[in-house]
């Protein structure tokens, strides 16, 4: 990781400890040659906080993600997230990596390792917030543009060697840049590891993989093969493709096709396209291609579309 972690020596100036999001606001942060002032919190969840940070010299705003890790597993997960983002950065539909820094728990002052990840600021905010605020649905052209750009980001991940699997593709992880282009973010659940269950797998091994899936995916976006490992289908990139189908459905109807996260509904691809829909008929066949049942998967002996 040293090839892209810049020195964080003395990265916080001021009297605050930075122990909470409120304490961190107002602090001065140094990443490499950049000096930034932390302005405000824009998102938080788990052990991560995202702030707007302004370059003191230029006045330009960036997104600064602050991650705390109190054990080795979290340390590895954070480093992997930053590694993936750096590798994928440069694609027009993936959030742009700028810099990263870290300090270990012995130097942090609060007993946890701390990581700072600086990226471009997507001033348009989360796509899901825009969907929720709108009084009318997206037009077909808007749906097509948003979905096409999301697919391009996913394709870029899957074309890496080895392929990078996001595992948490959802509208909440789609941001809008100042130019209104889609930017995929949050690679904290991403992996290059795939699973190929077979009859030799023990119940314990299946349970461990199920625990991993539970930890890194959102229930209503899970693909059928993630919910029934005893069907012995490969778990990997197809899970992202299933999630893309969920994203398309949400862009059209502003509800999730499997809102209740019911296991049997997902396994049987039991979703409904509104009968009254005349606006998005052009997407109906595409939606049907994205959602597959384990039964059809078994009969066709092929990977999901």
CSV table of C-alpha atoms in Angstrom, one decimal:
chain,number,residue,atom,x,y,z
A,1,UNK,CA,0.0,0.0,0.0
A,2,UNK,CA,3.0,2.3,0.5
A,3,UNK,CA,3.1,3.1,-3.2
A,4,UNK,CA,0.0,5.3,-2.9
A,5,UNK,CA,-0.4,6.1,0.8
A,6,UNK,CA,1.1,9.5,1.3
A,7,UNK,CA,2.5,10.6,4.6
A,8,UNK,CA,-0.1,11.5,7.2
A,9,UNK,CA,2.6,12.7,9.7
A,10,UNK,CA,1.0,15.5,11.7
A,11,UNK,CA,-2.0,15.5,9.3
A,12,UNK,CA,-4.4,17.1,11.9
A,13,UNK,CA,-3.6,20.5,13.3
A,14,UNK,CA,-5.6,22.2,16.0
A,15,UNK,CA,-6.7,21.2,19.5
A,16,UNK,CA,-9.5,18.8,18.6
A,17,UNK,CA,-8.9,15.0,18.8
A,18,UNK,CA,-11.0,14.2,15.7
A,19,UNK,CA,-12.7,11.5,17.7
A,20,UNK,CA,-16.2,12.3,16.3
A,21,UNK,CA,-17.6,13.8,13.1
A,22,UNK,CA,-18.3,17.1,14.9
A,23,UNK,CA,-14.8,17.3,16.3
A,24,UNK,CA,-13.3,16.7,12.9
A,25,UNK,CA,-15.2,19.5,11.2
A,26,UNK,CA,-13.0,22.6,11.2
A,27,UNK,CA,-9.7,20.7,11.4
A,28,UNK,CA,-6.9,21.3,8.9
A,29,UNK,CA,-5.8,18.2,7.0
A,30,UNK,CA,-2.6,17.6,5.0
A,31,UNK,CA,-2.4,14.9,2.3
A,32,UNK,CA,0.8,15.1,0.4
A,33,UNK,CA,1.2,18.7,-0.8
A,34,UNK,CA,-2.5,19.5,-0.3
A,35,UNK,CA,-3.7,21.4,2.8
A,36,UNK,CA,-7.5,21.2,3.3
A,37,UNK,CA,-10.0,22.5,5.8
A,38,UNK,CA,-12.8,20.1,6.8
A,39,UNK,CA,-16.0,21.9,6.2
A,40,UNK,CA,-19.0,19.7,7.0
A,41,UNK,CA,-20.3,16.1,7.2
A,42,UNK,CA,-22.2,14.9,4.1
A,43,UNK,CA,-22.6,11.1,4.9
A,44,UNK,CA,-21.8,8.6,7.6
A,45,UNK,CA,-22.3,4.9,8.2
A,46,UNK,CA,-20.6,2.1,10.1
A,47,UNK,CA,-17.0,3.1,10.8
A,48,UNK,CA,-16.8,5.7,8.0
A,49,UNK,CA,-17.6,9.4,7.7
A,50,UNK,CA,-17.6,11.5,4.5
A,51,UNK,CA,-16.9,15.3,4.7
A,52,UNK,CA,-16.6,18.2,2.3
A,53,UNK,CA,-13.0,19.4,2.5
A,54,UNK,CA,-11.8,22.6,0.9
A,55,UNK,CA,-8.3,23.1,-0.5
A,56,UNK,CA,-7.0,26.1,1.4
A,57,UNK,CA,-4.8,27.3,-1.5
A,58,UNK,CA,-7.3,26.9,-4.4
A,59,UNK,CA,-10.7,26.9,-2.7
A,60,UNK,CA,-11.7,23.7,-4.5
A,61,UNK,CA,-13.9,21.3,-2.7
A,62,UNK,CA,-13.3,17.6,-2.4
A,63,UNK,CA,-14.9,14.6,-0.7
A,64,UNK,CA,-12.8,13.4,2.3
A,65,UNK,CA,-13.7,9.9,3.6
A,66,UNK,CA,-12.5,9.1,7.1
A,67,UNK,CA,-12.4,5.5,8.0
A,68,UNK,CA,-11.6,4.0,11.4
A,69,UNK,CA,-10.4,0.5,12.0
A,70,UNK,CA,-10.0,-1.2,15.3
A,71,UNK,CA,-8.9,-4.7,14.2
A,72,UNK,CA,-6.8,-6.3,11.5
A,73,UNK,CA,-9.8,-7.4,9.5
A,74,UNK,CA,-11.1,-3.9,9.1
A,75,UNK,CA,-7.6,-2.6,8.3
A,76,UNK,CA,-7.4,-5.1,5.4
A,77,UNK,CA,-10.8,-4.1,4.2
A,78,UNK,CA,-10.1,-0.4,4.2
A,79,UNK,CA,-6.8,-0.9,2.4
A,80,UNK,CA,-8.5,-3.1,-0.2
A,81,UNK,CA,-11.2,-0.5,-0.8
A,82,UNK,CA,-8.5,2.2,-1.4
A,83,UNK,CA,-6.5,-0.2,-3.6
A,84,UNK,CA,-9.6,-0.9,-5.8
A,85,UNK,CA,-10.6,2.7,-6.1
A,86,UNK,CA,-7.1,3.7,-7.2
A,87,UNK,CA,-7.0,0.9,-9.8
A,88,UNK,CA,-10.4,1.8,-11.2
A,89,UNK,CA,-10.0,5.6,-11.0
A,90,UNK,CA,-9.9,7.5,-14.3
A,91,UNK,CA,-13.1,6.0,-15.7
A,92,UNK,CA,-15.7,8.7,-16.3
A,93,UNK,CA,-18.3,6.9,-14.3
A,94,UNK,CA,-16.3,5.9,-11.3
A,95,UNK,CA,-15.5,8.4,-8.6
A,96,UNK,CA,-12.0,9.9,-9.0
A,97,UNK,CA,-9.3,9.0,-6.5
A,98,UNK,CA,-7.1,11.9,-5.4
A,99,UNK,CA,-5.0,10.8,-2.5
A,100,UNK,CA,-4.9,8.6,0.7
A,101,UNK,CA,-3.2,8.7,4.0
A,102,UNK,CA,-3.1,6.6,7.2
A,103,UNK,CA,-1.9,6.6,10.8
A,104,UNK,CA,-1.8,3.5,13.0
A,105,UNK,CA,-3.8,3.2,16.2
A,106,UNK,CA,-0.8,3.9,18.4
A,107,UNK,CA,-0.5,7.4,16.9
A,108,UNK,CA,-4.1,8.3,16.4
A,109,UNK,CA,-4.9,9.3,20.0
A,110,UNK,CA,-8.2,7.3,20.1
A,111,UNK,CA,-7.0,3.7,19.9
A,112,UNK,CA,-8.0,3.0,16.3
A,113,UNK,CA,-6.1,3.0,13.0
A,114,UNK,CA,-7.3,5.9,10.8
A,115,UNK,CA,-7.5,6.3,7.1
A,116,UNK,CA,-8.2,9.3,5.0
A,117,UNK,CA,-9.4,8.9,1.4
A,118,UNK,CA,-9.6,12.0,-0.8
A,119,UNK,CA,-11.8,11.9,-3.9
A,120,UNK,CA,-13.6,14.3,-6.2
A,121,UNK,CA,-16.7,15.8,-4.8
A,122,UNK,CA,-19.9,14.9,-6.6
A,123,UNK,CA,-21.9,18.0,-6.0
A,124,UNK,CA,-25.0,16.6,-7.5
A,125,UNK,CA,-25.4,14.3,-4.5
A,126,UNK,CA,-26.9,10.8,-4.4
A,127,UNK,CA,-29.1,9.7,-7.2
A,128,UNK,CA,-31.5,8.1,-4.7
A,129,UNK,CA,-32.2,11.5,-3.1
A,130,UNK,CA,-33.0,13.0,-6.5
A,131,UNK,CA,-35.4,10.2,-7.2
A,132,UNK,CA,-37.1,10.7,-3.9
A,133,UNK,CA,-37.4,14.5,-4.2
A,134,UNK,CA,-38.8,14.5,-7.7
A,135,UNK,CA,-42.5,15.0,-8.1
A,136,UNK,CA,-42.5,13.1,-11.4
A,137,UNK,CA,-40.8,10.0,-12.7
A,138,UNK,CA,-37.7,10.0,-14.8
A,139,UNK,CA,-38.2,10.1,-18.5
A,140,UNK,CA,-37.1,7.2,-20.7
A,141,UNK,CA,-34.1,9.2,-21.9
A,142,UNK,CA,-33.0,10.0,-18.3
A,143,UNK,CA,-33.4,6.3,-17.3
A,144,UNK,CA,-31.4,5.2,-20.3
A,145,UNK,CA,-28.6,7.7,-19.6
A,146,UNK,CA,-28.3,6.8,-15.9
A,147,UNK,CA,-28.5,3.1,-16.5
A,148,UNK,CA,-26.0,3.2,-19.4
A,149,UNK,CA,-23.4,5.0,-17.4
A,150,UNK,CA,-23.9,2.6,-14.4
A,151,UNK,CA,-23.4,-0.3,-16.8
A,152,UNK,CA,-20.2,1.3,-18.1
A,153,UNK,CA,-18.8,1.5,-14.6
A,154,UNK,CA,-19.7,-2.1,-13.9
A,155,UNK,CA,-18.1,-3.2,-17.2
A,156,UNK,CA,-14.9,-1.4,-16.3
A,157,UNK,CA,-14.8,-3.3,-13.0
A,158,UNK,CA,-15.5,-6.7,-14.6
A,159,UNK,CA,-12.8,-6.1,-17.3
A,160,UNK,CA,-10.0,-5.9,-14.7
A,161,UNK,CA,-7.7,-8.8,-14.3
A,162,UNK,CA,-8.9,-10.4,-12.1
A,163,UNK,CA,-12.4,-8.9,-12.4
A,164,UNK,CA,-13.4,-6.7,-9.5
A,165,UNK,CA,-16.9,-7.4,-8.2
A,166,UNK,CA,-18.6,-4.5,-6.4
A,167,UNK,CA,-21.1,-6.6,-4.4
A,168,UNK,CA,-23.1,-3.6,-3.3
A,169,UNK,CA,-24.4,-2.0,-6.5
A,170,UNK,CA,-27.5,0.0,-5.6
A,171,UNK,CA,-28.9,3.5,-6.3
A,172,UNK,CA,-27.6,4.7,-3.0
A,173,UNK,CA,-24.0,4.2,-4.4
A,174,UNK,CA,-24.6,6.2,-7.5
A,175,UNK,CA,-23.6,9.8,-7.3
A,176,UNK,CA,-24.1,12.7,-9.7
A,177,UNK,CA,-21.1,14.9,-10.7
A,178,UNK,CA,-21.4,18.7,-11.3
A,179,UNK,CA,-21.9,17.8,-15.0
A,180,UNK,CA,-24.7,15.4,-14.0
A,181,UNK,CA,-22.8,12.2,-15.0
A,182,UNK,CA,-23.2,9.1,-12.9
A,183,UNK,CA,-20.3,8.2,-10.6
A,184,UNK,CA,-20.2,4.8,-8.9
A,185,UNK,CA,-18.8,4.9,-5.4
A,186,UNK,CA,-18.2,2.9,-2.2
A,187,UNK,CA,-15.9,0.0,-2.9
A,188,UNK,CA,-15.8,-1.2,0.7
A,189,UNK,CA,-17.6,-4.5,-0.2
A,190,UNK,CA,-15.7,-5.1,-3.4
A,191,UNK,CA,-13.7,-8.2,-4.0
A,192,UNK,CA,-11.9,-10.3,-6.6
A,193,UNK,CA,-12.8,-13.5,-4.9
A,194,UNK,CA,-15.4,-15.8,-6.5
A,195,UNK,CA,-16.9,-18.9,-5.1
A,196,UNK,CA,-17.8,-22.1,-7.0
A,197,UNK,CA,-19.8,-24.4,-4.6
A,198,UNK,CA,-20.0,-28.1,-5.5
A,199,UNK,CA,-21.1,-31.3,-3.8
A,200,UNK,CA,-17.8,-31.5,-1.9
A,201,UNK,CA,-18.6,-28.3,0.1
A,202,UNK,CA,-19.4,-28.9,3.7
A,203,UNK,CA,-22.2,-27.2,5.6
A,204,UNK,CA,-19.6,-25.2,7.5
A,205,UNK,CA,-17.9,-23.9,4.4
A,206,UNK,CA,-21.3,-22.9,3.0
A,207,UNK,CA,-22.1,-21.1,6.2
A,208,UNK,CA,-18.9,-19.2,6.1
A,209,UNK,CA,-19.5,-18.0,2.6
A,210,UNK,CA,-23.1,-17.1,3.5
A,211,UNK,CA,-21.7,-15.0,6.4
A,212,UNK,CA,-19.4,-13.2,4.0
A,213,UNK,CA,-22.3,-12.5,1.6
A,214,UNK,CA,-24.4,-11.2,4.5
A,215,UNK,CA,-21.7,-8.8,5.6
A,216,UNK,CA,-21.0,-7.4,2.2
A,217,UNK,CA,-24.3,-7.2,0.4
A,218,UNK,CA,-27.7,-5.4,0.8
A,219,UNK,CA,-30.5,-8.0,1.3
A,220,UNK,CA,-32.9,-6.8,-1.4
A,221,UNK,CA,-30.1,-6.7,-4.0
A,222,UNK,CA,-28.8,-10.2,-3.5
A,223,UNK,CA,-28.9,-12.6,-6.5
A,224,UNK,CA,-30.6,-16.0,-6.2
A,225,UNK,CA,-27.3,-17.9,-6.2
A,226,UNK,CA,-26.3,-16.0,-3.1
A,227,UNK,CA,-29.4,-17.1,-1.2
A,228,UNK,CA,-29.2,-20.8,-1.9
A,229,UNK,CA,-25.7,-22.1,-2.0
A,230,UNK,CA,-26.9,-25.7,-2.2
A,231,UNK,CA,-27.8,-25.1,-5.9
A,232,UNK,CA,-24.0,-25.0,-6.5
A,233,UNK,CA,-23.9,-22.0,-8.9
A,234,UNK,CA,-20.9,-19.8,-9.2
A,235,UNK,CA,-21.0,-16.6,-7.1
A,236,UNK,CA,-19.2,-13.7,-8.7
A,237,UNK,CA,-19.7,-11.1,-11.4
A,238,UNK,CA,-23.3,-12.3,-12.2
A,239,UNK,CA,-24.4,-10.9,-8.8
A,240,UNK,CA,-23.5,-7.4,-10.0
A,241,UNK,CA,-25.6,-8.0,-13.1
A,242,UNK,CA,-28.6,-9.0,-11.1
A,243,UNK,CA,-28.2,-5.8,-9.0
A,244,UNK,CA,-28.1,-3.8,-12.3
A,245,UNK,CA,-31.6,-5.2,-13.0
A,246,UNK,CA,-32.7,-3.9,-9.6
A,247,UNK,CA,-31.2,-0.5,-10.3
A,248,UNK,CA,-33.0,-0.3,-13.7
A,249,UNK,CA,-36.3,-1.3,-12.1
A,250,UNK,CA,-35.8,1.5,-9.5
A,251,UNK,CA,-34.9,4.1,-12.1
A,252,UNK,CA,-38.2,3.3,-13.8
A,253,UNK,CA,-40.6,2.8,-11.0
A,254,UNK,CA,-38.9,4.4,-7.9
A,255,UNK,CA,-39.5,1.2,-5.9
A,256,UNK,CA,-37.4,-1.9,-5.6
A,257,UNK,CA,-38.6,-5.1,-7.3
A,258,UNK,CA,-37.9,-7.1,-4.1
A,259,UNK,CA,-38.7,-4.4,-1.5
A,260,UNK,CA,-39.3,-7.0,1.2
A,261,UNK,CA,-36.0,-8.9,0.5
A,262,UNK,CA,-38.0,-12.1,0.7
A,263,UNK,CA,-35.7,-15.1,-0.1
A,264,UNK,CA,-38.3,-17.1,-2.1
A,265,UNK,CA,-39.4,-14.1,-4.1
A,266,UNK,CA,-35.8,-13.5,-5.2
A,267,UNK,CA,-35.0,-17.1,-5.9
A,268,UNK,CA,-38.1,-17.4,-8.0
A,269,UNK,CA,-37.6,-14.0,-9.6
A,270,UNK,CA,-41.1,-13.1,-8.5
A,271,UNK,CA,-41.4,-9.5,-9.4
A,272,UNK,CA,-44.1,-7.5,-11.1
A,273,UNK,CA,-44.0,-4.9,-13.8
A,274,UNK,CA,-46.9,-2.5,-13.3
A,275,UNK,CA,-49.7,-3.5,-15.7
A,276,UNK,CA,-50.6,0.2,-16.2
A,277,UNK,CA,-47.1,1.1,-17.3
A,278,UNK,CA,-47.0,2.6,-20.7
A,279,UNK,CA,-43.9,4.8,-20.2
A,280,UNK,CA,-41.2,2.2,-19.8
A,281,UNK,CA,-42.3,-0.5,-22.1
A,282,UNK,CA,-39.1,-0.3,-24.0
A,283,UNK,CA,-37.3,-1.6,-20.9
A,284,UNK,CA,-39.7,-4.5,-20.1
A,285,UNK,CA,-37.8,-7.1,-22.2
A,286,UNK,CA,-34.5,-5.9,-20.8
A,287,UNK,CA,-35.7,-6.3,-17.2
A,288,UNK,CA,-36.8,-9.8,-18.0
A,289,UNK,CA,-33.3,-10.6,-19.2
A,290,UNK,CA,-31.7,-9.4,-16.0
A,291,UNK,CA,-33.8,-11.4,-13.6
A,292,UNK,CA,-33.4,-15.2,-13.7
A,293,UNK,CA,-34.6,-18.0,-11.5
A,294,UNK,CA,-32.4,-20.8,-10.2
A,295,UNK,CA,-34.7,-23.2,-12.0
A,296,UNK,CA,-34.1,-21.5,-15.3
A,297,UNK,CA,-30.5,-21.3,-14.5
A,298,UNK,CA,-30.4,-25.0,-13.8
A,299,UNK,CA,-32.3,-25.8,-17.0
A,300,UNK,CA,-30.1,-23.7,-19.3
A,301,UNK,CA,-26.8,-24.7,-17.6
A,302,UNK,CA,-25.5,-21.2,-18.3
A,303,UNK,CA,-24.3,-18.2,-16.4
A,304,UNK,CA,-27.0,-15.6,-15.6
A,305,UNK,CA,-27.2,-12.9,-18.3
